[in-house]
Each structure stands twice: as structure tokens, then as C-alpha cells.
XYZ file of C-alpha atoms in Angstrom:
485
model
C 31.732 -24.511 14.909
C 28.838 -26.036 16.883
C 27.132 -27.526 13.860
C 25.703 -30.945 14.610
C 25.178 -33.225 11.616
C 21.570 -33.964 10.782
C 20.624 -37.362 12.180
C 18.610 -39.844 10.166
C 18.376 -43.303 11.751
C 15.635 -44.551 9.434
C 16.924 -43.303 6.096
C 20.156 -41.899 4.689
C 20.079 -38.198 3.840
C 23.042 -36.425 2.291
C 23.075 -32.893 3.658
C 25.357 -29.906 3.144
C 25.305 -28.348 6.626
C 27.545 -25.325 6.039
C 24.472 -23.080 6.325
C 23.213 -24.661 9.566
C 24.433 -23.613 13.003
C 22.807 -26.468 14.925
C 20.410 -29.339 14.332
C 19.029 -32.233 16.374
C 16.305 -33.798 14.260
C 15.760 -37.291 12.969
C 13.707 -38.160 9.913
C 11.221 -41.020 9.761
C 9.765 -41.644 6.278
C 6.693 -43.265 7.852
C 5.632 -39.956 9.437
C 3.987 -36.959 7.769
C 6.032 -33.756 8.176
C 5.487 -30.039 8.040
C 8.034 -27.257 8.529
C 7.836 -24.334 10.916
C 9.882 -21.226 10.095
C 10.006 -18.536 12.789
C 11.235 -17.625 16.269
C 11.701 -20.297 18.923
C 9.217 -18.521 21.214
C 6.374 -19.686 18.954
C 7.536 -23.311 18.758
C 4.629 -24.626 20.830
C 2.026 -23.271 18.389
C 3.074 -26.098 16.101
C 1.755 -28.672 18.546
C -1.746 -27.425 17.693
C -0.964 -27.598 13.957
C 0.308 -31.155 14.451
C -2.905 -32.176 16.241
C -5.020 -30.571 13.507
C -3.185 -32.425 10.734
C -3.378 -35.728 12.595
C -7.162 -35.378 12.728
C -7.274 -34.498 9.036
C -4.929 -37.344 8.056
C -6.807 -40.067 9.920
C -4.324 -40.250 12.787
C -1.199 -40.817 10.681
C 1.690 -39.641 12.850
C 2.569 -36.023 12.135
C 5.896 -34.436 13.044
C 7.294 -30.973 12.453
C 10.783 -29.597 11.956
C 11.312 -26.113 13.393
C 13.721 -23.835 11.536
C 14.607 -20.994 13.914
C 17.195 -18.163 14.143
C 17.603 -18.360 17.944
C 21.146 -19.073 19.169
C 20.993 -20.810 22.560
C 23.319 -22.841 24.775
C 21.005 -25.839 24.367
C 17.574 -26.699 23.003
C 15.004 -28.599 25.059
C 12.941 -29.175 21.945
C 13.091 -31.884 19.301
C 13.607 -31.490 15.558
C 15.336 -28.100 15.530
C 17.394 -26.527 12.749
C 19.113 -23.218 13.580
C 19.918 -20.883 10.696
C 21.498 -17.554 11.591
C 24.079 -16.234 9.098
C 25.394 -13.544 11.448
C 25.975 -15.956 14.339
C 27.457 -18.538 11.956
C 29.983 -15.999 10.713
C 30.892 -15.203 14.326
C 31.486 -18.918 14.970
C 33.740 -19.199 11.914
C 35.784 -16.119 12.759
C 36.030 -16.376 16.541
C 35.332 -19.905 17.748
C 36.603 -22.385 15.172
C 40.105 -22.918 16.605
C 39.361 -24.569 19.927
C 36.392 -26.183 21.588
C 37.782 -24.777 24.855
C 37.436 -21.204 23.629
C 36.026 -19.097 26.474
C 35.267 -16.000 24.411
C 31.531 -15.248 24.558
C 29.553 -16.404 21.571
C 27.220 -14.025 19.762
C 23.463 -14.208 20.051
C 21.567 -11.767 17.884
C 18.067 -11.363 16.557
C 17.930 -11.339 12.771
C 15.542 -9.155 10.858
C 12.730 -11.434 9.756
C 13.376 -10.627 6.110
C 17.041 -11.692 6.380
C 16.110 -14.895 8.200
C 13.408 -15.839 5.704
C 15.771 -15.225 2.789
C 18.520 -17.332 4.410
C 16.094 -20.209 5.029
C 14.737 -20.005 1.486
C 18.247 -20.155 0.016
C 19.533 -22.885 2.354
C 20.790 -25.968 0.508
C 20.177 -27.981 3.668
C 16.535 -26.965 3.821
C 15.956 -27.552 0.126
C 17.589 -31.011 0.302
C 15.415 -31.795 3.302
C 12.289 -30.760 1.401
C 13.278 -32.976 -1.512
C 13.657 -35.945 0.842
C 10.319 -35.298 2.547
C 8.460 -34.932 -0.756
C 9.771 -38.311 -1.844
C 7.568 -39.791 0.898
C 4.484 -37.532 0.972
C 2.509 -35.708 -1.677
C 2.516 -32.239 -0.094
C 4.544 -30.224 2.404
C 3.116 -27.362 4.457
C 5.323 -24.551 5.723
C 3.835 -22.993 8.845
C 4.881 -19.365 9.346
C 4.488 -16.956 12.227
C 4.383 -14.199 9.617
C 3.929 -14.579 5.865
C 6.737 -12.646 4.175
C 7.670 -12.116 0.539
C 11.267 -13.171 1.300
C 9.992 -16.710 2.003
C 10.217 -18.461 -1.392
C 10.138 -22.147 -0.459
C 6.548 -22.296 -1.687
C 7.853 -21.815 -5.227
C 8.890 -25.480 -4.997
C 6.287 -27.791 -6.492
C 3.943 -29.314 -3.855
C 5.135 -26.915 -1.107
C 2.569 -24.429 0.243
C 2.444 -21.883 3.054
C -0.016 -22.636 5.829
C -0.878 -19.008 6.443
C -2.027 -15.798 4.763
C -0.936 -14.928 1.233
C 2.402 -13.148 1.631
C 1.747 -10.385 -0.911
C -1.606 -9.529 0.690
C -0.033 -9.658 4.166
C 2.714 -7.237 3.143
C 0.186 -4.826 1.652
C -1.964 -4.810 4.788
C 0.985 -4.496 7.168
C 1.796 -1.113 5.642
C 0.745 1.483 8.257
C 0.222 4.220 5.655
C -1.965 1.948 3.526
C -3.972 0.890 6.602
C -4.651 4.472 7.611
C -5.829 5.581 4.178
C -7.998 2.465 3.861
C -9.694 2.574 7.262
C -10.248 6.231 8.143
C -13.983 6.782 8.180
C -14.642 3.053 8.647
C -13.180 2.638 12.142
C -12.258 5.383 14.660
C -8.816 6.472 13.425
C -6.697 9.141 15.104
C -6.091 12.474 13.327
C -3.097 11.981 11.070
C -1.135 12.709 7.911
C 1.041 10.662 5.573
C 4.527 11.807 4.582
C 6.835 10.745 1.770
C 10.464 10.923 2.821
C 12.277 12.437 5.776
C 12.230 16.015 4.468
C 8.443 15.915 4.122
C 8.221 14.348 7.585
C 10.256 17.154 9.155
C 8.327 19.852 7.312
C 5.006 18.369 8.397
C 5.791 17.801 12.062
C 7.287 21.289 12.418
C 3.820 22.757 11.785
C 1.902 20.493 14.186
C 3.312 21.108 17.692
C 0.914 23.917 18.564
C -2.039 21.920 17.227
C -0.980 18.652 18.939
C 0.703 19.753 22.197
C 0.545 16.273 23.834
C 2.977 14.884 21.269
C 3.219 13.357 17.825
C 3.414 9.670 17.075
C 5.585 8.882 14.046
C 5.726 5.472 12.408
C 7.459 4.245 9.287
C 5.171 2.371 6.912
C 6.577 -0.894 8.247
C 7.180 -1.020 11.979
C 6.637 -3.535 14.781
C 7.357 -3.935 18.479
C 8.625 -0.373 18.827
C 11.096 -0.459 15.926
C 10.809 2.339 13.325
C 8.282 4.274 15.396
C 8.318 6.699 18.319
C 6.291 9.099 20.420
C 7.931 12.500 19.944
C 7.499 15.562 22.125
C 9.493 18.157 20.197
C 10.962 18.684 16.736
C 14.401 17.640 17.972
C 12.952 14.199 18.849
C 11.820 13.730 15.255
C 15.165 14.854 13.826
C 17.107 12.533 16.162
C 14.929 9.424 15.896
C 14.151 9.329 12.168
C 17.109 9.383 9.809
C 15.953 7.192 6.888
C 16.304 8.552 3.359
C 13.524 9.836 1.146
C 12.441 6.341 0.047
C 10.609 5.843 3.344
C 6.931 6.642 3.931
C 5.700 7.761 7.350
C 2.406 7.988 9.195
C 2.157 10.977 11.543
C -0.687 10.985 14.082
C -1.710 12.984 17.118
C -0.483 11.360 20.330
C -3.361 10.737 22.731
C -2.498 10.331 26.435
C -4.005 7.070 27.641
C -3.573 4.203 30.063
C -5.046 1.246 28.169
C -3.773 -0.462 24.997
C -6.143 -3.341 24.160
C -5.331 -5.793 21.391
C -7.816 -8.111 19.682
C -6.759 -11.442 18.166
C -8.884 -12.830 15.332
C -9.046 -15.178 12.351
C -10.665 -14.438 8.985
C -11.943 -17.237 6.728
C -13.620 -15.213 3.971
C -15.334 -11.867 3.360
C -18.058 -12.685 5.914
C -16.629 -14.965 8.591
C -14.391 -13.436 11.250
C -13.602 -15.292 14.486
C -12.683 -13.280 17.596
C -10.276 -15.214 19.808
C -10.117 -12.694 22.639
C -9.041 -9.309 23.943
C -5.897 -8.688 25.971
C -4.158 -5.536 27.192
C -0.709 -4.724 25.844
C 2.068 -3.580 28.151
C 3.757 -0.655 26.391
C 6.939 1.054 27.557
C 8.329 4.407 26.343
C 5.102 5.122 24.484
C 5.492 2.500 21.752
C 7.690 -0.441 22.866
C 5.654 -3.622 23.324
C 6.962 -5.878 26.103
C 4.020 -8.162 26.870
C 0.296 -8.581 27.430
C -2.206 -9.347 30.172
C -5.539 -11.184 30.128
C -8.394 -10.656 30.765
C -8.623 -7.089 29.516
C -9.736 -4.442 31.985
C -11.808 -2.739 29.249
C -15.453 -2.637 30.280
C -18.217 -4.675 28.647
C -19.309 -1.941 26.242
C -15.731 -1.149 25.232
C -15.069 -4.835 24.561
C -18.214 -5.028 22.430
C -16.989 -2.098 20.349
C -13.487 -3.573 20.043
C -14.971 -6.800 18.697
C -17.231 -4.884 16.302
C -14.346 -2.820 14.883
C -12.171 -5.913 14.493
C -14.922 -7.791 12.650
C -15.263 -4.801 10.303
C -11.521 -4.872 9.614
C -11.524 -8.663 9.270
C -14.204 -8.505 6.593
C -12.163 -5.919 4.695
C -9.181 -8.278 4.878
C -11.390 -11.161 3.788
C -12.636 -9.252 0.747
C -8.991 -8.707 -0.231
C -8.269 -12.443 -0.080
C -6.533 -12.511 3.310
C -7.045 -15.843 5.084
C -5.771 -16.646 8.559
C -4.846 -15.133 11.913
C -4.496 -11.376 12.388
C -4.629 -8.856 15.213
C -5.758 -5.258 15.727
C -4.297 -2.826 18.255
C -6.261 0.021 19.821
C -5.972 2.584 22.582
C -8.665 3.758 24.974
C -8.245 7.373 25.999
C -8.931 8.798 29.443
C -12.494 9.691 28.442
C -13.137 6.031 27.603
C -13.179 6.478 23.813
C -11.630 3.832 21.546
C -9.101 4.694 18.822
C -7.766 2.274 16.196
C -3.966 2.021 15.952
C -2.940 -0.717 13.532
C -3.549 -4.082 11.896
C -1.009 -6.830 12.432
C -1.538 -8.986 9.354
C 0.127 -11.970 11.023
C 0.033 -13.943 14.222
C 0.860 -11.730 17.174
C 2.254 -11.972 20.676
C -0.950 -13.199 22.313
C -1.567 -16.091 19.898
C 0.038 -18.893 21.901
C -1.447 -17.885 25.260
C -4.896 -17.506 23.710
C -4.581 -21.051 22.335
C -3.868 -22.315 25.851
C -6.766 -20.268 27.247
C -9.241 -21.392 24.587
C -8.213 -25.008 25.081
C -9.269 -24.844 28.731
C -12.389 -22.717 28.140
C -14.150 -23.975 25.009
C -16.110 -27.242 24.754
C -13.898 -30.280 24.233
C -13.100 -30.830 20.563
C -13.470 -27.177 19.570
C -10.915 -26.112 16.960
C -8.012 -23.989 18.175
C -6.602 -21.001 16.287
C -4.103 -22.924 14.091
C -6.907 -25.275 13.032
C -9.159 -22.338 12.200
C -6.310 -20.884 10.142
C -5.799 -24.232 8.396
C -9.448 -24.344 7.304
C -9.424 -20.670 6.340
C -6.348 -21.092 4.137
C -7.245 -24.430 2.559
C -11.071 -24.250 2.373
C -12.078 -20.566 2.841
C -14.294 -21.500 5.785
C -14.339 -22.447 9.447
C -15.222 -25.986 10.549
C -18.825 -26.587 11.611
C -17.994 -26.974 15.324
C -16.295 -23.569 15.658
C -17.118 -21.816 18.954
C -16.027 -18.402 20.241
C -15.100 -17.831 23.886
C -17.971 -15.934 25.528
C -16.649 -15.837 29.098
C -13.615 -16.669 31.216
C -15.348 -19.661 32.784
C -12.311 -20.999 34.679
C -11.054 -17.634 35.906
C -7.743 -17.885 34.020
C -5.542 -14.805 34.288
C -2.200 -14.524 32.529
C 0.523 -12.094 31.669
C 3.619 -12.222 29.495
C 6.884 -10.310 29.502
C 9.371 -10.421 26.631
C 12.778 -9.580 28.079
C 14.327 -7.778 25.128
C 17.885 -6.451 25.319
C 18.186 -2.726 24.510
C 21.999 -2.532 24.973
C 24.701 -5.190 24.555
C 24.778 -7.588 27.527
C 26.852 -10.571 28.636
C 25.038 -13.581 30.054
C 26.583 -15.047 33.192
C 23.894 -17.551 34.110
C 21.386 -19.950 32.595
C 17.739 -20.675 33.259
C 16.829 -24.054 31.683
C 14.169 -23.791 28.991
C 10.757 -24.800 30.337
C 8.574 -26.571 27.736
C 5.534 -26.952 30.042
C 3.603 -23.698 29.559
C 0.583 -25.604 28.223
C 0.434 -27.782 31.340
C 0.563 -24.675 33.553
C -2.627 -23.309 31.979
C -4.307 -26.690 32.453
C -3.403 -26.850 36.156
C -4.617 -23.300 36.815
C -7.923 -24.000 35.028
C -8.423 -27.181 37.059
C -7.489 -25.375 40.294
C -4.567 -27.729 40.830
C -2.461 -24.576 41.157
C -3.372 -21.096 42.360
C -0.495 -19.401 40.571
C 2.693 -20.241 38.704
C 5.117 -18.705 36.268
C 7.522 -20.148 33.709
C 10.660 -18.705 32.132
C 10.986 -19.731 28.522
C 13.697 -19.709 25.827
C 16.538 -18.320 27.959
C 19.592 -18.149 25.693
C 22.117 -19.533 28.196
C 25.422 -18.492 29.694
C 28.519 -16.909 28.121
C 26.748 -15.108 25.286
C 27.338 -11.594 24.045
C 23.737 -10.602 23.375
C 23.126 -7.920 20.754
C 20.547 -5.141 21.226
C 17.078 -6.106 20.018
C 17.496 -9.762 20.986
C 15.001 -11.597 23.196
C 16.942 -12.942 26.176
C 13.999 -14.865 27.613
C 10.229 -14.748 28.071
C 8.168 -14.893 31.265
C 4.602 -16.225 31.352
C 2.684 -15.902 34.611
C -0.649 -17.704 35.042
C -2.890 -17.380 38.083
C -6.448 -16.927 39.298
C -6.177 -13.162 39.841
C -4.338 -10.220 38.299
C -2.315 -9.503 41.441
C -0.764 -12.976 41.424
C -0.018 -12.656 37.709
C 1.859 -9.408 38.362
C 3.804 -11.020 41.200
C 4.884 -13.902 38.970
C 6.012 -11.573 36.208
C 8.041 -9.527 38.688
C 9.736 -12.626 40.088
C 10.472 -14.015 36.625
C 11.995 -10.755 35.399
C 14.094 -10.631 38.569
C 15.517 -14.092 37.887
C 16.387 -13.119 34.310
C 18.122 -9.932 35.400
C 20.426 -11.985 37.616
C 21.787 -13.782 34.530
C 23.194 -10.700 32.735
C 25.625 -7.845 33.185
C 26.805 -4.978 30.993
C 29.088 -5.941 28.112
């Protein structure tokens, strides 16, 4: 196996590493630690959390340990713990005999619920927490998404630095959202169904009424999973096979060309901070692959998008939700706005908006993780909070998540680039006209399972055309590193 023993030059830590695939961290009892649990692609968000805590702790050194499921050839990041039960089992069964084994290793994306449960049950993680709490009075766990399967906060003096997980689960339910918000924001015509039989009965009666198509989503869906645009009854039958325990939202499909998304933070029932508006890149009607900024929505449309998101944020705030969230919309070909869904979590634009805000807002303004920290711990925003009112430095960016849809073998490697933040700074200062970075490439000689992120491209420039060029070049480089399994 490729497990590396946890390193501790300053203090001795006895760790059972059977549940860890890889680690490279060292522990210093003089530093203040927090944990991050989530995908590697959001690692850099923790730098903003670190800076926030250092300000709050009077400049005591803050470090974080990132617990991730991503299986890569190498990690150009410090203080990593990799927990992935499926990949670990593959290592035990297929790669334990010889270090010279040339059989491809497995890289797969775990369901978030499985990953969170594995981390929560990890003896290594719990021993680590015990060691940390011997040297500090509290330990924060920073999450990309608050999930009920994360139970580390049941340990005394451990708390989640994010929204309440029970509230987040409730408000991530698409059926619940629809019933809550229709009449309060512009929702699309729709119906709720209990079970597959009810779903099939309902959709069979709607094709004449909704000839452009029917959008079907399970109560819990994200990134294109468990949802689909359907154009005939056979599509529904083929794409949705879950048993009668599943709830579905069925809505009229509206042809459109623009899918704006609004990122925000809620501190209480009154205070909602709008970080910005980007445009989602959607393939096959519902599969999210990236975003672009600034949005091409016009001034009036952006005003309405902000207004609707503030309305939703206040509803979340009244329910006790505190922290970052996002709202997705579509703008039809007449220019009308339609609400799609709440993402009661951080979303794909969070990191790039942090980099944009850092270059745009007055120096010292709190970034999104700091706003979330204050929202969670004090139910307020800090006094010097400022929203972005214009793109003063002309920053344009786009992202592309290269997600595998069929099993692939990797035959090349693009070294992980940890300098996305510096790229935004150079574009804002006009030290560069355009640039793109390829991030979190898994590496060579992997059998990559469908649904796994192979790599991510971020293109930053001073105009949309150069952003598109960078994304195209980055995707081209990634495609050269794979072939069919």
C-alpha cells in the first residue's frame, strides 16, 4: 500500500493508519490547528480561513490539516490526509505484493456521504483530534458542505465551521425548496411526485402541455446526478429507476441560453451578503461543468437576481441557517428570470469569487470564509464588510471541471499548480493579460472511474475571449493525458 506514516517531529503521536491511504503532515503543538474535510479542489479556501483565524487569535500561527478523498500520484500541498475506502481496498487487493506493480491504480470519486462517514469513523482522525485538543481549547472543522454523516462535532470541544447540518440537509431538498418558495420567487410550473410509479404516471400526462420537455430531479441532486431533461416518456423510464422511497420534482423545461448563479452568505434573518453573479456552463441540459465571470446578464436582470437571492437568504436566516449558500436561476429567451434551486452549501464559484473579491474590495475587507466564520460564531457580519459593486480591475475568469463520464486510463501527468491566487493578482495588476492553470490532475497510470474529476482548468484574463481560449487550451492538454480503458 502507499500509506505514509504520519510525521510528527515535534511530538510523538501514536496513530493507527490502516484507514489512511496517504499522509504528509507534521504536527507542531505550538500552532493552532483546524481541520478541513472535503475535495482537494477546495483546498485553497482554507488559506482564507487560516488568515481569518490568525487575525482573531492575535497572530498565533494557524495551520490546517486537509482530509480529502482524492487519489493522486502526488500532492503538492502540505498537511494532507487521504481517506478513500474504495481506493484503499483496491490497493490491498491489487497492489500490495510489489512496489513495482504496473497495474493501474484506481481513482474514484466517493459519494460525499460515504466519505464523511469514513472520516467520522476513522481512528486516525479521532486520535489526531485528541492530540490537538490536548494543546488547544477548541477545534474547528471546516466543511465544503455540512452533512449529517459528519459526526466529529459530537466530540467535546469540536465544532463545525459552517451551516448547521440538519438545516442544510432540509434546505437542499429540491421538493422542499419548491413547496417553500413558489409564490415568493419566480418558480417554474411544476409538480412533486412520491415514488417512481407516481413519477411515470405524472409525466405521461404532461407531454402535450409541456412540449419543450420535462425536467425531472430527485429530491437530492447535484452537478447533474439524479436529474435530467427528458423529451419523451421513454427518457423518464430509462433515466429514473429508483424505488418508491424517492421523491421527485417535475418541472416544465424552458429553452434558454443563460444559467446565472448567485453566491451569497447569510448571517441572520436580516443580513444577506451577495458575493457576485456568474454564469454556469451546463452541458446536456443539466450537467454543470464550470462557470464564467462576469455574468452577461444585463443590469436589470442582475438587480433582480440579487433581490431574489436576498429574499431566499432571509428565509434561510429565519430558519437558523448561517454561512455560505448559492442560488441557481435560468433566464429564458424573453429575458425573464426563473428560480431553479438553492445550494445550501459552498458552491463551485466560491474559491474564484474569493480571489476576485480580494483584488476588488478595499484592503482589509473580509473574504467569504471570514464572513461565514462571523455568521456561524456570532450571527453577524464584521463592521467592515463591503460588497463588490463593480469589476474595477476588469477581471474575467472561467472554470472547467474535467469530469470523467466513462472509465479512462491516464497516460500522462500535469503537475498540480498551487498558484491560482497569484494568477488573479497578476491579472488585476495588469502584470499579465491572460493565463490559465490546470489544477489537481490525478497523475499517470490510474484507472479513473466515471464521475471522478480528472483535473480542473481556471482561465483568468482581461476579456471573455481570452478566458475562452485559455479554457480550450487547458482542456486540450488534459485530453492528451487519457485514453479509453
